[in-house]
Amino acid sequence: MQMLGVPFLALWLLLGHYGALGGKVNKHKPWIETSYHGVITENMDTVLLDPPLVALDKDAPVPYAGEICAFKIYGEEAPFEAVVLNRTSGEGVLQASGPVDCESQKEYTFIIQAYDCGAGPSGADWKKSHKAVVHIQVDDVNEFCPVFREPLYKASVTEGKIYDSILQVEAWDQDCSPQYSQICNYEIVTAGTPFAIDRNGNIRNTERLSYDKQQSYKIMVTAFDCGQKRAKEDVAVHIDVKPVCKPGWQGWSKRVDYEPGTGSRPLFPKMHIETCGGPLSGVKVMLELQTNHIGKGCDRETYSEKSLQKLCGAASGSTDLLPGPGPSTNWTASLLTDSSRDSDLIYRFDGHQAANVPDHVVPQNLTDQFTIATWMKHGPSPGLRAEKETLLCNSDKTEMNRHHYSLYVHNCRLVFLLRRDFTRVDTFRPAEFHWKLEQICDKEWHYYVINAEFPAVTLFVDGVTYEPYLVTDDWPIHTAKIHTQLTVGACWQGGEVGTPRFTQYFHGSLSGLTIRPGRIETQKVISCLQACKEGLDINSLESLAKDIKFHFNPAQSLLVVEGEDLDSINTAMSKVSYINSRQFPTPGLRRLHVTTSVQCFGEDTCLSIPEIKSVVVVLPPSELRITIAGSNRLVRPANDLRGPLGVAPFKELHITSTVMKGDGFGGSHRQGVTEVMHNLDYCDVLVIGEELNPERESLEIHHSALLGKHLDATNSTSGMSIYGVDCMAHYEQALRQVRYRNWRPAALSERKFRLTCSELNGRYTSNGFNLEVGVLHHSAPVEHVNHMAAQPQYMRPVHHPLMIHTLNSHMSAAPPAATVVIVVCIAALVVIVVIGVYRIHATHQEGSREDEEEVIDTEEDWDNSALNITVNPMENVGGAQVHDEEEGKEEDLEEEDEEEEEEEEDEEQVGGVTSGTDDEEGREEEREVSSERKQKKKIVWDSTSITY
């Protein structure tokens, strides 16, 4: 062990010695310059540095320690790299590592350091130099041509003048350097023109121009950058020469205010055209009223679709597939609405909404004749391959995926599919009808009507007829016991998929989607349904000159006036007016553009008339207030409710309408309330509280009450709706004839209704008029004791038999002889009292009938304050026995025949009338008796409302 230790120690000392020497070899850091400046030409990779890239190390010539192994770059992501050319001399080169573009970046700044090779081959103990800053400038190359900023330049000058500058053309260059990016020169290419151009692009005329000599000039101009590179394309400059006179329309206003209800309003009463005396052969003026932003293309009536159809004389039987959301029309509640415009009911589909129409609403079978109508606003479909966009689809609900009929848009084509039932026809028949029209994708509102007289199908768009450009045939659908589903806004796919879902969603807006089986719509009705209520007009056509020709488009938004004489044109233009026939038009701006073309002899156009841009401002209509007034409570006997006519709750109804009128618009003016007459479009009678029970009550109106009026009515357990565009007087007459019947009023104490009316589909609504119908119930005959034995000052409420029985049950029994005498006396007195009260009530009923026949029904509440029945307190002893006998008889009659009992109760209702005094204890007892008698199914009058 000791012998081995000597060599091992010697080796360790030797290695330690060499290690100490190695640590002393790499003593110094490399040295480089503190900064470098370089230049590189774009699209090249060599950088010229000043000074050259050289690193020195004082450890030279020691191997590794005195050599330079690398240069490293730090800083922004510069597209450069440094390469060592000679490790011994430390020379290096800087070059681009990627493309360098002057237009992207003109300069670069980054940090560079030099690294030596360390103490040995492993590179250990390397040292780095200090940081040096490198600035690189990118030299530009003239690679782009000048480009003009406008494709065409236009200017006009007045004849006889010298201009310093008529207009300035401008070009630009994409190169980055001032030498190549600046435009140093412009040049007119067209020879022989009286124009010159300076280095800044200003064009001037070198001589006075004459309108008679030449009215316009077209010159071509080019540009050069400072590297003398010419523009790739020359630009055209049009210069028109104007006569000294300024032709155009004079005396017109930029704004015309229209007050609702004023009829026709002249637009340009003092306007005339100035042509500067040139010889003219004709003038053509086109006036365009822009109303696309108003409602569905213009100001139209905003009544409901059913009301509009009835107003236009359309046949009944149509089904509104997009009604307003309501209790009976809840399938549209989930759809997006856009009803901000004058109460128009518009549904917006964004490709995610659709609605399944309930089966009870869907027309069961489309015959050979039917009509489908809708308003639609649709734009181009997104994507290269547009999907089908379904407006209306009737498909299998389950199992299969057959489309029985559908209406959809595909690639700006409107397609109607109708697959006939195999049981009706078994031959190859027309099934798909295609129309390709610009209106389908122009993002404007249009009214589409499909009239089917199978196999012919015709499309009307805004009243204009279009035949299909393509008709494809198909086999009819085989009969299957599968229910169908009608969908709006998409198509229902109930079969051939894992989960039933909507497909082929529609993108756009729809309104007034209806379907009418069995009949087609006439041209007259279609024109009425899509007619605009605003447009241009001409007053006093008979006063126009004979040379004047004019033409309106169907919507009266475009008017063309032509004439040969300027005075005739001026007269015709002064009679052009704006008209809006709506009583309550949509307020807002309507832009008006007037373009004019003047023809000279032998020339198409010899004079340029500036376009007129004006606006028609429809002022807001006066605020309308609809008020419903009348009696708020109606009390009737139960017999009246049971009668065949029931009762008329709104017999005293009155509907009035007022507006706030002022002396003028703008500024200070006095306001007053003025009563006006106008139409209504619906009145709803809603049941407040529990809905009507069809088994015992109804709210109805006889068909004769609607004859001669533009009204229809529908009812349900929630109430009744009378609808149609008609005057307020007709609505009053109809509502007064609404009848409420209840053939089992025993359990009814009152029934409450609320009436509201509307104009313009809810734009103006009335107050909510609440009405309460009370019922007077009759009670069965009761036992009355002799009230003559008591003094008037001791009068008390009479006790019902049930109360007598209850009281006697707590009393001690009377002697037998006294009981017999009391019973006999009470029986005799009861007979007398019953007969007397019955005669009084019979007399009152006769008087009531006479009042009803004379229609002087004041509906007064009954008052029992005048009826006082007194009881001898000493005669209560035998009440129990009499009550038991009478109650036994009544129960026998009920068991024999319930119907006979009801008739007898109707005749003897007065026998059970009881009245109360101010004694609160008597009233409490009466309430208890009434409650217990109701449990025994006895009809009892509420005596608090009876008067004699």
Tab-separated table of C-alpha atoms in Angstrom, residues 617-802:
chain	number	residue	atom	x	y	z
A	617	VAL	CA	-89.720	65.789	-43.674
A	618	VAL	CA	-92.929	64.108	-42.546
A	619	LEU	CA	-93.729	65.668	-39.205
A	620	PRO	CA	-94.950	63.471	-36.340
A	621	PRO	CA	-98.741	63.191	-36.239
A	622	SER	CA	-100.652	64.611	-33.306
A	623	GLU	CA	-100.704	62.348	-30.274
A	624	LEU	CA	-103.811	60.192	-30.389
A	625	ARG	CA	-105.728	59.080	-27.316
A	626	ILE	CA	-108.496	56.476	-27.573
A	627	THR	CA	-110.876	56.396	-24.619
A	628	ILE	CA	-113.479	53.764	-23.744
A	629	ALA	CA	-116.145	54.799	-21.255
A	630	GLY	CA	-119.372	53.338	-19.891
A	631	SER	CA	-120.877	51.648	-16.865
A	632	ASN	CA	-118.270	49.680	-14.951
A	633	ARG	CA	-120.715	47.382	-13.168
A	634	LEU	CA	-123.730	45.457	-14.407
A	635	VAL	CA	-125.959	43.491	-12.026
A	636	ARG	CA	-128.522	41.062	-13.470
A	637	PRO	CA	-130.743	38.308	-12.068
A	638	ALA	CA	-129.615	34.782	-12.748
A	639	ASN	CA	-132.634	34.231	-15.009
A	640	ASP	CA	-131.312	36.848	-17.456
A	641	LEU	CA	-127.954	35.091	-17.722
A	642	ARG	CA	-129.744	31.790	-18.324
A	643	GLY	CA	-131.875	33.231	-21.082
A	644	PRO	CA	-131.208	32.507	-24.780
A	645	LEU	CA	-129.793	36.012	-25.293
A	646	GLY	CA	-127.950	36.349	-22.005
A	647	VAL	CA	-126.958	39.886	-21.015
A	648	ALA	CA	-125.220	42.678	-22.949
A	649	PRO	CA	-122.277	43.808	-20.773
A	650	PHE	CA	-121.254	46.718	-23.017
A	651	LYS	CA	-124.701	48.115	-23.745
A	652	GLU	CA	-123.746	51.615	-22.581
A	653	LEU	CA	-120.289	51.619	-24.196
A	654	HIS	CA	-118.856	54.772	-25.826
A	655	ILE	CA	-115.550	55.085	-27.746
A	656	THR	CA	-114.018	58.498	-28.320
A	657	SER	CA	-110.675	59.656	-29.663
A	658	THR	CA	-108.875	62.936	-29.112
A	659	VAL	CA	-105.654	64.560	-30.299
A	660	MET	CA	-103.569	67.430	-29.028
A	661	LYS	CA	-103.745	70.178	-31.621
A	662	GLY	CA	-101.602	73.325	-31.742
A	663	ASP	CA	-101.632	76.548	-33.693
A	664	GLY	CA	-98.428	75.677	-35.516
A	665	PHE	CA	-95.252	73.629	-35.574
A	666	GLY	CA	-92.154	74.929	-33.902
A	667	GLY	CA	-91.892	77.817	-31.527
A	668	SER	CA	-94.510	78.630	-28.950
A	669	HIS	CA	-98.124	77.767	-29.704
A	670	ARG	CA	-101.246	77.027	-27.781
A	671	GLN	CA	-102.469	73.471	-27.572
A	672	GLY	CA	-105.994	72.164	-27.352
A	673	VAL	CA	-107.794	68.853	-27.314
A	674	THR	CA	-109.785	68.045	-30.440
A	675	GLU	CA	-112.025	65.044	-30.952
A	676	VAL	CA	-111.331	63.125	-34.144
A	677	MET	CA	-112.865	60.206	-35.970
A	678	HIS	CA	-110.752	57.399	-37.342
A	679	ASN	CA	-110.724	53.654	-37.838
A	680	LEU	CA	-109.962	50.882	-35.395
A	681	ASP	CA	-108.468	47.529	-36.330
A	682	TYR	CA	-109.363	45.374	-33.334
A	683	CYS	CA	-111.019	45.343	-29.940
A	684	ASP	CA	-110.278	42.563	-27.456
A	685	VAL	CA	-112.566	41.512	-24.620
A	686	LEU	CA	-110.410	39.609	-22.133
A	687	VAL	CA	-111.680	37.581	-19.204
A	688	ILE	CA	-110.086	38.631	-15.928
A	689	GLY	CA	-109.491	35.794	-13.550
A	690	GLU	CA	-110.551	32.232	-14.289
A	691	GLU	CA	-111.177	31.464	-17.964
A	692	LEU	CA	-114.646	30.798	-19.284
A	693	ASN	CA	-116.013	27.303	-18.737
A	694	PRO	CA	-117.555	26.222	-22.074
A	695	GLU	CA	-119.827	23.773	-20.255
A	696	ARG	CA	-121.768	26.522	-18.514
A	697	GLU	CA	-120.941	29.963	-19.975
A	698	SER	CA	-119.991	31.742	-23.181
A	699	LEU	CA	-119.133	35.148	-24.626
A	700	GLU	CA	-120.666	35.497	-28.081
A	701	ILE	CA	-121.880	37.875	-30.753
A	702	HIS	CA	-124.488	37.097	-33.361
A	703	HIS	CA	-123.413	37.117	-36.987
A	704	SER	CA	-126.096	39.674	-37.816
A	705	ALA	CA	-124.302	42.208	-35.622
A	706	LEU	CA	-121.361	42.166	-38.060
A	707	LEU	CA	-123.361	42.392	-41.270
A	708	GLY	CA	-122.647	45.486	-43.314
A	709	LYS	CA	-119.373	46.059	-41.483
A	710	HIS	CA	-115.769	45.187	-42.265
A	711	LEU	CA	-115.589	43.157	-39.080
A	712	ASP	CA	-115.016	39.578	-38.012
A	713	ALA	CA	-114.921	38.025	-34.578
A	714	THR	CA	-113.278	35.103	-32.859
A	715	ASN	CA	-113.770	33.882	-29.317
A	716	SER	CA	-112.185	31.472	-26.895
A	717	THR	CA	-112.198	30.700	-23.204
A	718	SER	CA	-109.923	33.728	-22.713
A	719	GLY	CA	-112.348	36.169	-24.278
A	720	MET	CA	-113.368	37.574	-27.647
A	721	SER	CA	-111.624	39.548	-30.380
A	722	ILE	CA	-113.473	41.685	-32.921
A	723	TYR	CA	-111.131	42.704	-35.722
A	724	GLY	CA	-111.167	44.446	-39.065
A	725	VAL	CA	-110.486	47.990	-40.253
A	726	ASP	CA	-113.685	49.903	-39.630
A	727	CYS	CA	-114.928	53.124	-38.075
A	728	MET	CA	-115.342	53.602	-34.345
A	729	ALA	CA	-119.131	53.811	-34.671
A	730	HIS	CA	-119.322	50.305	-36.156
A	731	TYR	CA	-117.119	48.980	-33.376
A	732	GLU	CA	-119.400	50.588	-30.818
A	733	GLN	CA	-122.443	48.963	-32.405
A	734	ALA	CA	-120.797	45.553	-32.505
A	735	LEU	CA	-119.506	45.689	-28.926
A	736	ARG	CA	-122.912	46.695	-27.606
A	737	GLN	CA	-124.289	43.471	-29.038
A	738	VAL	CA	-121.761	41.196	-27.381
A	739	ARG	CA	-123.694	38.807	-25.111
A	740	TYR	CA	-122.591	36.948	-22.006
A	741	ARG	CA	-124.534	33.790	-21.158
A	742	ASN	CA	-124.313	31.461	-18.187
A	743	TRP	CA	-126.820	28.628	-18.092
A	744	ARG	CA	-125.595	27.468	-14.679
A	745	PRO	CA	-125.111	30.674	-12.700
A	746	ALA	CA	-125.733	29.130	-9.301
A	747	ALA	CA	-122.028	29.047	-8.403
A	748	LEU	CA	-121.252	32.443	-10.012
A	749	SER	CA	-121.231	35.664	-8.033
A	750	GLU	CA	-119.476	37.918	-10.554
A	751	ARG	CA	-117.538	37.842	-13.805
A	752	LYS	CA	-114.956	40.505	-14.772
A	753	PHE	CA	-113.944	41.594	-18.270
A	754	ARG	CA	-111.412	44.030	-19.704
A	755	LEU	CA	-111.895	45.750	-23.059
A	756	THR	CA	-109.105	47.350	-25.104
A	757	CYS	CA	-109.178	48.700	-28.663
A	758	SER	CA	-106.376	49.444	-31.110
A	759	GLU	CA	-105.597	51.473	-34.191
A	760	LEU	CA	-102.777	50.586	-36.578
A	761	ASN	CA	-102.007	47.183	-35.096
A	762	GLY	CA	-101.249	48.467	-31.626
A	763	ARG	CA	-99.508	51.718	-32.530
A	764	TYR	CA	-102.309	53.491	-30.679
A	765	THR	CA	-104.179	51.617	-27.947
A	766	SER	CA	-107.061	52.644	-25.759
A	767	ASN	CA	-107.350	52.582	-22.013
A	768	GLY	CA	-108.200	49.255	-20.416
A	769	PHE	CA	-111.935	49.401	-19.658
A	770	ASN	CA	-112.858	47.044	-16.807
A	771	LEU	CA	-116.411	45.781	-16.411
A	772	GLU	CA	-117.885	43.616	-13.654
A	773	VAL	CA	-121.017	41.544	-14.249
A	774	GLY	CA	-122.804	40.734	-10.959
A	775	VAL	CA	-125.430	38.011	-10.509
A	776	LEU	CA	-128.552	38.246	-8.368
A	777	HIS	CA	-129.361	34.855	-6.893
A	778	HIS	CA	-132.936	33.889	-5.705
A	779	SER	CA	-133.388	31.795	-2.544
A	780	ALA	CA	-136.026	29.157	-1.748
A	781	PRO	CA	-139.174	30.131	0.293
A	782	VAL	CA	-138.469	30.569	4.007
A	783	GLU	CA	-140.624	30.366	7.109
A	784	HIS	CA	-141.736	33.796	8.353
A	785	VAL	CA	-143.447	34.239	11.728
A	786	ASN	CA	-146.169	36.758	12.466
A	787	HIS	CA	-144.459	40.098	12.455
A	788	MET	CA	-147.634	41.994	13.302
A	789	ALA	CA	-147.349	40.976	16.951
A	790	ALA	CA	-144.115	42.890	17.410
A	791	GLN	CA	-143.719	46.601	17.676
A	792	PRO	CA	-141.871	48.374	14.843
A	793	GLN	CA	-139.158	49.614	17.173
A	794	TYR	CA	-138.257	45.995	17.937
A	795	MET	CA	-137.899	44.809	14.296
A	796	ARG	CA	-135.219	42.209	13.752
A	797	PRO	CA	-133.922	40.241	10.704
A	798	VAL	CA	-135.961	37.135	10.017
A	799	HIS	CA	-134.297	33.847	10.852
A	800	HIS	CA	-133.986	31.203	8.148
A	801	PRO	CA	-135.385	27.762	8.983
A	802	LEU	CA	-131.882	26.461	9.408
